[in-house]
Short mmCIF file of C-alpha atoms in Angstrom, two decimals:
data_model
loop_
_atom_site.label_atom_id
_atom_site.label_comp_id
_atom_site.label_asym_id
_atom_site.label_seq_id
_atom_site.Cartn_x
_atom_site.Cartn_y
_atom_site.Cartn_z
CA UNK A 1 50.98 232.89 216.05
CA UNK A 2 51.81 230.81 218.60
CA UNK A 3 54.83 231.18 221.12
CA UNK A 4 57.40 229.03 222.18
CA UNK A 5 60.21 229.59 224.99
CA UNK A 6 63.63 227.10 225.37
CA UNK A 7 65.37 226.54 228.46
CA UNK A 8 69.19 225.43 227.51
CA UNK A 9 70.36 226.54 224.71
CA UNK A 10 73.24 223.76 223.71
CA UNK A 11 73.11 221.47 220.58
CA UNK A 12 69.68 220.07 220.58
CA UNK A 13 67.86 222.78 222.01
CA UNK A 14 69.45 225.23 219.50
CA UNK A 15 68.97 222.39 216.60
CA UNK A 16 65.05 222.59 217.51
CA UNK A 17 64.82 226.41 217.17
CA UNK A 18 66.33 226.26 214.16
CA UNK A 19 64.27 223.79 212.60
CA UNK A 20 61.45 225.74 214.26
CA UNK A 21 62.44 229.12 212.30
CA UNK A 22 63.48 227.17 209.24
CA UNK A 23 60.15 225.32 208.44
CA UNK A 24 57.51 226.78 210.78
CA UNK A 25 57.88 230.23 211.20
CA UNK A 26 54.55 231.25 210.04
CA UNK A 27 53.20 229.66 212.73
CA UNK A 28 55.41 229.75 216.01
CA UNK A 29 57.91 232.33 217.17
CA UNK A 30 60.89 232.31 219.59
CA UNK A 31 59.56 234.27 222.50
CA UNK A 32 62.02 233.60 225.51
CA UNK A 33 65.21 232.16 225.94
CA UNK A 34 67.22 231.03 229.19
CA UNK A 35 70.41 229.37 229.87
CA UNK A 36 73.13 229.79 232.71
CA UNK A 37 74.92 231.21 230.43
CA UNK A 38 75.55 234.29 229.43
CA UNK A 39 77.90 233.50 226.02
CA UNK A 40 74.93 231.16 225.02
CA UNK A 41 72.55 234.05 224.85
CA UNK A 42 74.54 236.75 223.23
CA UNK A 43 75.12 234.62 220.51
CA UNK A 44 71.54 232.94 219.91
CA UNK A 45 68.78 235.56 221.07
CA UNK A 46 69.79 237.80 218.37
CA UNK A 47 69.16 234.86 215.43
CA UNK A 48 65.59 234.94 216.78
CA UNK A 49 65.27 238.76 217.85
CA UNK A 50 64.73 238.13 221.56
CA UNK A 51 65.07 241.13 223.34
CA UNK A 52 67.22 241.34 226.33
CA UNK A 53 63.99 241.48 228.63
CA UNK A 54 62.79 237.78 227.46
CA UNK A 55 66.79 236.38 227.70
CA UNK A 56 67.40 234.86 231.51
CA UNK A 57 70.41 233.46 233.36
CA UNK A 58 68.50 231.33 235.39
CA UNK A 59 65.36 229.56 235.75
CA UNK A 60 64.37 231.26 239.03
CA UNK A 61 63.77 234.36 236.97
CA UNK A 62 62.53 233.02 234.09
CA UNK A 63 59.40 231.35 236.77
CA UNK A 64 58.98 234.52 238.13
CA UNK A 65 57.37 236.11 235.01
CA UNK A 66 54.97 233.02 235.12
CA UNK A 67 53.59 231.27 232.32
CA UNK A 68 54.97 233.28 229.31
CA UNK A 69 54.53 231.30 225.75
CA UNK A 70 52.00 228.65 224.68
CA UNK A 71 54.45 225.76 225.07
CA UNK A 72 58.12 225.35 226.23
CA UNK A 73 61.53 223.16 225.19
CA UNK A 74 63.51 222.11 228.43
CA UNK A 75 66.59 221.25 226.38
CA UNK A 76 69.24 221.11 229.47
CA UNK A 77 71.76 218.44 230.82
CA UNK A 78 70.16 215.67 232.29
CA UNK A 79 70.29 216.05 235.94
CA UNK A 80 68.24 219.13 235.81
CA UNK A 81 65.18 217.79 234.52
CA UNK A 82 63.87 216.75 237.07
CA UNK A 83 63.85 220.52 238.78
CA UNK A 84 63.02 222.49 235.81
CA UNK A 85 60.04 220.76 234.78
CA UNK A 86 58.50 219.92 237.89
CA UNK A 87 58.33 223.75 238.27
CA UNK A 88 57.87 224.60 234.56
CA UNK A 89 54.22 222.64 235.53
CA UNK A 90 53.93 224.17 238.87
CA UNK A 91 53.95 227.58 236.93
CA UNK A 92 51.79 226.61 234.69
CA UNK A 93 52.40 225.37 231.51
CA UNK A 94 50.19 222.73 229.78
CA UNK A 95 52.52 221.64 226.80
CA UNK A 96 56.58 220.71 227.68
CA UNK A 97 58.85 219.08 225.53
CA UNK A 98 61.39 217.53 227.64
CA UNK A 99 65.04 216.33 226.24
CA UNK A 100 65.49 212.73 227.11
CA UNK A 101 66.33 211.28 229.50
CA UNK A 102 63.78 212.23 232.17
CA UNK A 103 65.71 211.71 235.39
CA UNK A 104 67.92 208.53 236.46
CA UNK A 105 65.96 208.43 239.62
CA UNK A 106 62.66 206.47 239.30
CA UNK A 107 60.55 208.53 241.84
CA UNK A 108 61.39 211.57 239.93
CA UNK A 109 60.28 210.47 236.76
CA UNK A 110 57.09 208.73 238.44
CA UNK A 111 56.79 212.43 239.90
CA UNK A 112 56.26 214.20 236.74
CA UNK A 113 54.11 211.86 234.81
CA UNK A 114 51.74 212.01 238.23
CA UNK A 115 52.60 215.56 238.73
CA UNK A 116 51.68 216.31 234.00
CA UNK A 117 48.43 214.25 234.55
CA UNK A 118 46.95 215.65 237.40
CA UNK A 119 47.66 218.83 235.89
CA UNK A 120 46.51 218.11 232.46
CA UNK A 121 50.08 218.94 230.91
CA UNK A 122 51.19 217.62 227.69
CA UNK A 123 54.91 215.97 228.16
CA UNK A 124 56.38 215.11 225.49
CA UNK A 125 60.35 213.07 226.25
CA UNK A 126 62.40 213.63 222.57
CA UNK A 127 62.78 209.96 221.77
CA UNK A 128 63.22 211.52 218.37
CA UNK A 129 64.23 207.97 216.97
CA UNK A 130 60.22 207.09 216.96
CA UNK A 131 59.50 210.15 214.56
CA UNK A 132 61.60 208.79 211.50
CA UNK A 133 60.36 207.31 208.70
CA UNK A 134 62.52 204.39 208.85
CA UNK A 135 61.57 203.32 212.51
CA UNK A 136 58.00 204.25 211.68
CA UNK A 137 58.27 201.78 208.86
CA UNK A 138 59.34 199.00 211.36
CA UNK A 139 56.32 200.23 213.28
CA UNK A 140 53.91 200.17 210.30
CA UNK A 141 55.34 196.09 209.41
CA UNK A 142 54.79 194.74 212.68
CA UNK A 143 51.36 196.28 213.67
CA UNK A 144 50.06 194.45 209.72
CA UNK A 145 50.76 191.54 210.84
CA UNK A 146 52.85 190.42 208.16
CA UNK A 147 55.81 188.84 210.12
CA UNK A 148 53.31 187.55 212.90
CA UNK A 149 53.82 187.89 216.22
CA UNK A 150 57.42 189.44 217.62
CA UNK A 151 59.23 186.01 219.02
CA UNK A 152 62.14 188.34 219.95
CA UNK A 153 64.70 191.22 218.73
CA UNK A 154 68.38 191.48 218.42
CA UNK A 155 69.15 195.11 218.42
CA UNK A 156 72.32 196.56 218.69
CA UNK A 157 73.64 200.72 218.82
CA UNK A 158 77.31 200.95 217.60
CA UNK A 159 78.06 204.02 219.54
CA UNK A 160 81.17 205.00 217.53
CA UNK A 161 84.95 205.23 218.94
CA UNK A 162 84.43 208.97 218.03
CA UNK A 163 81.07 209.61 219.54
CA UNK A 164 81.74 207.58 222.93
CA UNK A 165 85.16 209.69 223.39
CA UNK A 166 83.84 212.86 222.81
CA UNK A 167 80.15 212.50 224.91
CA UNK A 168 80.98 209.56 227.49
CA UNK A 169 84.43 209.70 228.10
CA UNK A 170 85.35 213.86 227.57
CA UNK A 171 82.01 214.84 227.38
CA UNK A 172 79.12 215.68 229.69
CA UNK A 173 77.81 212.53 230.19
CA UNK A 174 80.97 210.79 231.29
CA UNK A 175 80.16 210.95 234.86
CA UNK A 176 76.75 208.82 235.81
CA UNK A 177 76.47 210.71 239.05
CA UNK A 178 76.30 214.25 237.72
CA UNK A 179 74.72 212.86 234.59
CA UNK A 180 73.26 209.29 233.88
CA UNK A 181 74.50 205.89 233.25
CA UNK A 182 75.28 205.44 229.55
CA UNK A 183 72.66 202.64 228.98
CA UNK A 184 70.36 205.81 229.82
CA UNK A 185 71.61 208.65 228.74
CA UNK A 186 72.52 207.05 224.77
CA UNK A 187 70.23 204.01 225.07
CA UNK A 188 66.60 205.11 226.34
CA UNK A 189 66.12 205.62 222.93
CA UNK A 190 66.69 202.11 221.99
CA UNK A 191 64.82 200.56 224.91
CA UNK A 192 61.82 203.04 223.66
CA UNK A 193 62.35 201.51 220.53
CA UNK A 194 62.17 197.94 221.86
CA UNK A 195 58.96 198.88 224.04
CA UNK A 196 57.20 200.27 220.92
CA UNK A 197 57.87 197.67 219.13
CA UNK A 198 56.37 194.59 221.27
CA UNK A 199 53.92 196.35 222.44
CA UNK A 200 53.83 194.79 226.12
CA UNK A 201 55.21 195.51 229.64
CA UNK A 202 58.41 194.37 230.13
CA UNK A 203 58.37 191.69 232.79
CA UNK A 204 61.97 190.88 233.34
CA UNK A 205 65.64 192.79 232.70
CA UNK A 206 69.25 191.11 233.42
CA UNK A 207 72.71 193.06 231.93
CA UNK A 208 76.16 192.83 231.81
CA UNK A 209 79.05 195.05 231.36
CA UNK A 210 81.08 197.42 232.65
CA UNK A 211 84.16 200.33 231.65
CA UNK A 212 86.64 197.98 230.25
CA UNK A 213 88.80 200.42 227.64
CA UNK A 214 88.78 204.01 228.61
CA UNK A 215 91.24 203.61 232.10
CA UNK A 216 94.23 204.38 233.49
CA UNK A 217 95.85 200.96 232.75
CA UNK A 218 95.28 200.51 229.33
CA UNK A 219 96.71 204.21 228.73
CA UNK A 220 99.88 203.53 226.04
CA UNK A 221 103.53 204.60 227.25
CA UNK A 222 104.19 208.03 227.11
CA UNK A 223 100.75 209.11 227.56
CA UNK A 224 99.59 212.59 228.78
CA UNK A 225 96.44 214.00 230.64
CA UNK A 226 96.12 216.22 227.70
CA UNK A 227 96.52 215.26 224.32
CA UNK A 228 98.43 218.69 223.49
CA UNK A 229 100.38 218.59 226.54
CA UNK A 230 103.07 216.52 225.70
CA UNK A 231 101.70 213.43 225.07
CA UNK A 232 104.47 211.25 222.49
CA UNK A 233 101.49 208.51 222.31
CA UNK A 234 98.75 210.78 220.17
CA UNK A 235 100.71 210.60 216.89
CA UNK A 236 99.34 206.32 216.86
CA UNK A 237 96.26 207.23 219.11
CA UNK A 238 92.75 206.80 216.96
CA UNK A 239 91.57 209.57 220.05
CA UNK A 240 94.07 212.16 219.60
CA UNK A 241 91.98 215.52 219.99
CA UNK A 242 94.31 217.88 217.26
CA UNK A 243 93.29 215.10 214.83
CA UNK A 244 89.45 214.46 215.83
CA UNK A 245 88.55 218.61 216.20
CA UNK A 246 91.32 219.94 213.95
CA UNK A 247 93.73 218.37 211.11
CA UNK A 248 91.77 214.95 210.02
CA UNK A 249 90.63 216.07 206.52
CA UNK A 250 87.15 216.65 205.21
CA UNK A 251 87.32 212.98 204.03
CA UNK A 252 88.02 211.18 207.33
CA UNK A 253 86.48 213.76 209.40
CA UNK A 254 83.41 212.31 211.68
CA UNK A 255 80.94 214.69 212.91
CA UNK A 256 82.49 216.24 216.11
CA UNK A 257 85.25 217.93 214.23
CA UNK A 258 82.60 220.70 213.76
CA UNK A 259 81.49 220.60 217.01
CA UNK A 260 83.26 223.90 217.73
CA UNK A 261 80.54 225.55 220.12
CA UNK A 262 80.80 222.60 221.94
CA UNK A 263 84.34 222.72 222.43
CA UNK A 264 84.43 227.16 223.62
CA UNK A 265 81.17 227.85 224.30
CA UNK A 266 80.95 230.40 221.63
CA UNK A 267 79.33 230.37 217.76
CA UNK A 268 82.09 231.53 216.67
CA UNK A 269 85.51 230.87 217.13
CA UNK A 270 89.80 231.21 215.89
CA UNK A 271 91.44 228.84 215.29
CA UNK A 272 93.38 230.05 218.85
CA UNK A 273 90.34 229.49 220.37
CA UNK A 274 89.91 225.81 219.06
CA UNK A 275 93.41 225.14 220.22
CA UNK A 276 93.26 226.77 223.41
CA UNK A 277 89.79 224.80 224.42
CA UNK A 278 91.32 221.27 223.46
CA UNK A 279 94.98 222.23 225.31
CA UNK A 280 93.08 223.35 228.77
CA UNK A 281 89.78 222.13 228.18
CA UNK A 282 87.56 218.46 228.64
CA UNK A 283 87.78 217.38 225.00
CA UNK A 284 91.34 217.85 224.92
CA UNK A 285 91.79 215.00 227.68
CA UNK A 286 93.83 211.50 227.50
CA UNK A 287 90.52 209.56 227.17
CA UNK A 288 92.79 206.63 229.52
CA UNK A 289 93.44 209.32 232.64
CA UNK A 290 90.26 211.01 232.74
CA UNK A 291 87.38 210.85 235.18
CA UNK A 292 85.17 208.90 233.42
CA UNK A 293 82.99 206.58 234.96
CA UNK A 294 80.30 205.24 232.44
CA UNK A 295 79.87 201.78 230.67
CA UNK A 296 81.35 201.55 227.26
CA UNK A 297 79.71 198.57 226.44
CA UNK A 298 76.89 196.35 227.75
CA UNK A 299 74.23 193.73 226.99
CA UNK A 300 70.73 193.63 227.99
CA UNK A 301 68.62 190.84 228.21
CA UNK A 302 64.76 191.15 228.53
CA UNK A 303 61.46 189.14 228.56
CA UNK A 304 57.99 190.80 227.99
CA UNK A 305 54.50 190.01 229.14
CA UNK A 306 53.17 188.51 226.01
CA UNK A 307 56.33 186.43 225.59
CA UNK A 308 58.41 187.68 223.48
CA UNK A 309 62.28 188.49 224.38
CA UNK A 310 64.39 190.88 223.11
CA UNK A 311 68.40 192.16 223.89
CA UNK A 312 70.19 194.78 223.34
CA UNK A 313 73.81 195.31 222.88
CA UNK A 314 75.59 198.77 223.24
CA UNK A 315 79.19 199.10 222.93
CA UNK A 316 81.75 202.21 222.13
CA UNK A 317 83.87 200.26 219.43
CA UNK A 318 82.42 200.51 216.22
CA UNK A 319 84.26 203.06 213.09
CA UNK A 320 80.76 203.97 212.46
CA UNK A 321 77.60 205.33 214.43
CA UNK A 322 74.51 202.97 213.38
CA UNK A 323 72.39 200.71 214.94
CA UNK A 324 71.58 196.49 213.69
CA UNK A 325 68.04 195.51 214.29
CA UNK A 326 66.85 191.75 213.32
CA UNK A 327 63.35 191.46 214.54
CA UNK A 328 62.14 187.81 214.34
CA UNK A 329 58.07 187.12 214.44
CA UNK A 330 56.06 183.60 213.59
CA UNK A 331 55.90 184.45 209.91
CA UNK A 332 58.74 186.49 208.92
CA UNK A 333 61.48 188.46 209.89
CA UNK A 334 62.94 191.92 209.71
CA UNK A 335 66.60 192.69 209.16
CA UNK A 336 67.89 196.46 209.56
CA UNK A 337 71.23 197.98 209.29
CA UNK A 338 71.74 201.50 209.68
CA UNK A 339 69.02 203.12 207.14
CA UNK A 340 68.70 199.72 205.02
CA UNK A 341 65.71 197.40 205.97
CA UNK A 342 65.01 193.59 204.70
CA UNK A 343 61.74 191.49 205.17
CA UNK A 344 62.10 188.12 204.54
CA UNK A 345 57.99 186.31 204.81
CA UNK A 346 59.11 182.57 205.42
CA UNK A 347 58.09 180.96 202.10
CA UNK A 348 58.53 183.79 200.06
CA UNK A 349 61.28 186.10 197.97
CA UNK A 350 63.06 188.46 200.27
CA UNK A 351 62.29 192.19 199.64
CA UNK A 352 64.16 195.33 200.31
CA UNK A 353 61.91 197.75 202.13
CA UNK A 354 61.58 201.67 200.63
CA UNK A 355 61.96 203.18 204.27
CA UNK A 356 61.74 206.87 203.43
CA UNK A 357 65.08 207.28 205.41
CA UNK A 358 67.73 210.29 204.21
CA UNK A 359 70.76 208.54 204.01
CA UNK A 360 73.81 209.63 206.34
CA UNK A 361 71.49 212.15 208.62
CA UNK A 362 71.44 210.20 211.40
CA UNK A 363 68.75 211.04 213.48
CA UNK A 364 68.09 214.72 212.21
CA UNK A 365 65.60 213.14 210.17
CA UNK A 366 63.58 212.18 213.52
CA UNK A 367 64.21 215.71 215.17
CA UNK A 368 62.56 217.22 211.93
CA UNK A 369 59.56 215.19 212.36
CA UNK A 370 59.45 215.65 216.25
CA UNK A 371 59.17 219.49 215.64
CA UNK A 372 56.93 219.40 212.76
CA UNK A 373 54.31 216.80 215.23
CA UNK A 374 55.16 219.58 218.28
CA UNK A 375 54.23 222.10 216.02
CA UNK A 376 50.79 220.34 214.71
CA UNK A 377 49.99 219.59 218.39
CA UNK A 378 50.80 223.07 219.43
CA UNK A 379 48.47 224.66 216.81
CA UNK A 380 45.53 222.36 217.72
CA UNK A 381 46.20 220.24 213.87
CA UNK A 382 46.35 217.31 215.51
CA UNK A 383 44.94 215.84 218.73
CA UNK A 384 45.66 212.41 218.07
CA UNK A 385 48.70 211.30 220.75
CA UNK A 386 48.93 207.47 218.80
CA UNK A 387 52.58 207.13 219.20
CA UNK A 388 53.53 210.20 220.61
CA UNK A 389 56.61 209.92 222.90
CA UNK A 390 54.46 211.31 226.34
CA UNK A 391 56.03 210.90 229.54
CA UNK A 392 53.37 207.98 229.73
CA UNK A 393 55.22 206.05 227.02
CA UNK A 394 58.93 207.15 228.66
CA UNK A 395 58.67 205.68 232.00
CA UNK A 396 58.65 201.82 230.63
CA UNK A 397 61.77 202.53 228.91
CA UNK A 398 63.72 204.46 231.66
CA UNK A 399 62.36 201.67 234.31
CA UNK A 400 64.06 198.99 232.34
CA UNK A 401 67.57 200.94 231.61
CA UNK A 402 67.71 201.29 235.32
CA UNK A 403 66.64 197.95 235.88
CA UNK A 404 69.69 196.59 233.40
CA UNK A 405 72.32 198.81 235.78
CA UNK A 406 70.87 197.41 239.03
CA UNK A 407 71.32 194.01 237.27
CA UNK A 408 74.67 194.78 235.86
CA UNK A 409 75.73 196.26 239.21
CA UNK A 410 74.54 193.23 240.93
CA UNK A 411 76.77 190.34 238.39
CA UNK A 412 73.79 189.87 235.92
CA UNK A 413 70.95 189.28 238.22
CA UNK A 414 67.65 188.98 237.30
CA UNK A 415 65.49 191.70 238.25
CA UNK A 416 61.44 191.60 237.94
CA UNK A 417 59.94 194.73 237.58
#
């Protein structure tokens, strides 16, 4: 049986121990847990049976017992990974999987690939998006040649109203200097995407864009710092927090009306509670007078060694999270939108592509697979790291999302990396 310990225990890093105990059990266990705090581990270290010796409040303490499991999950917000896993190798351990993004600071990233190599440590980044079938299928289409050799790609990632309000506008990543720029923290995976897919170093980045919507001027009459505050402007406001995390019916509801832990801090939680956390809390902010600072949208352009180009677009105003791909090579083409994939062979009848893809899961689908490879690797069933998301394969990506915000920061220009 093999061990595994998880540092941060929010949404994804509690989503991967539960897929861990759900499908692999018989082969890994939960064996420590540590987060800052102490609400997060009352509630979770008794689903796995963590005693109160293997639950920490801080990653000073959890060092101190030295290298404790075969393999850890560093699942906290981003400006922390740098810290925790440069010391999570000092200590000791040889296999990491690392929550993207790595670090919006290049020599920190750099850092840790140098620091995981000359250490022989396995880092793995959670660009979870690689793992799915339907991605992999893109994968598997391009590398048979069958649509020749990638000219360029058109991808875009409709963030959703929803989803950019509630991460990048209330949420934790609506501040680029505690956090990361947007293009980074919700697009790395995209870029990763684009890397994998051509298959060559990226030679050239420019970008535009900037926060046009979510600020003080375009906040309607009447408006309120908190949406149960007073506000006379929610009742015609698509971002009104009672209706997003409360009343909006099964029907209409997106997916961060059950977001409750997200909203308290605790698994479980009164309505009182849910009420309380919008009317004092983040979520419960006017997404116009907040203190948001990130991008919500912006376009990418980018030129790769063995010619081909490729842009991406990423924008907050969509009713629906999903991402557009059209992927355009010498012989054919591939056309994507959200789980549904086209290849049209110039010359020949178009055909719908069976991707594999659960419909409406977004990315779960990818986090499954993710575990089940970490889980292979971690039980010595596989030593083959083809396509495996290492820190290796992460730093292309993250060097050209920060080369886009130097560009966009600098009216478009072109930067060479």
């Amino acid at each position: 049986m093999k061990t595994v310990s998880v540092i941060g225990l929010g949404n994804r890093g509690t989503e991967y121990m539960r897929f861990i105990k759900a499908f692999h059990s018989k082969k890994v266990s939960i064996h420590s847990l540590c987060d800052i705090r102490q609400q997060a581990l009352d509630d979770i270290a008794p689903k796995y049976s963590v005693p109160n010796e293997r639950q920490y409040l801080s990653t000073k303490d959890f060092f101190a017992k030295g290298v404790v499991s075969d393999a850890l999950i560093i699942s906290t917000q981003d400006a922390s990974h740098y810290e925790i896993t440069k010391e999570a190798i000092l200590t000791g351990y040889k296999m990491i999987l690392l929550e993207k993004p790595v670090s919006g600071i290049k020599e920190e990233y750099i850092e840790l690939r140098d620091l995981a190599k000359e250490h022989n440590v396995l880092l793995i980044i959670c660009h979870v998006l690689r793992y799915s079938n339907y991605y992999g299928k893109i994968k598997e289409v391009i590398s048979s040649g069958q649509i020749g050799d990638i000219v360029s790609i058109n991808h875009t990632e409709n963030v959703g109203y929803f989803h950019f309000a509630h991460s990048f506008v209330r949420g934790n990543w609506r501040d680029e200097f505690t956090s990361t720029p947007s293009i980074l923290a919700k697009c790395c995976h995209d870029l990763d995407l684009i890397s994998w897919f051509i298959d060559s170093p990226c030679t050239t980045v420019s970008s535009v864009g900037d926060l046009r919507y979510f600020k003080k001027e375009n906040a309607p009459k009447g408006a309120a710092e908190s949406c149960m505050g007073g506000c006379v402007a929610r009742h015609d406001c698509p971002y009104d927090a009672e209706k997003l995390y409360i009343t909006d019916p099964f029907y209409k509801a997106t997916f961060i009306k059950y977001m409750k832990r997200t909203l308290t801090g605790k698994l479980k939680n009164s309505k009182e509670d849910i009420i309380n956390a919008l009317r004092y809390g983040e979520y419960g902010k006017c997404v116009f007078l907040n203190d948001n600072n990130v991008c919500d949208h912006q376009l990418v352009t980018m030129t790769f060694e063995n010619g081909a180009v490729a842009v991406l677009n990423m924008n907050a105003f969509s009713e629906k999270m999903f991402r557009e791909c059209h992927i355009v090579g010498t012989k054919g083409e591939l056309i994507g939108y959200g789980e549904k994939l086209h290849m049209n062979i110039f010359g020949k009848k178009s055909v719908s592509l069976h991707t594999g893809a659960v419909q409406g899961t977004g990315h779960v689908e990818g986090d499954l697979r993710l575990i089940a490879g970490f889980v292979k690797l971690l039980c010595g069933e596989n030593d083959d790291l083809t396509d495996i998301t290492t820190i290796e394969a992460t730093v292309e990506s993250h060097n050209m999302a920060l080369a886009a915000e130097e560009s966009r920061k600098n009216g478009g220009k072109l930067i060479v990396l």
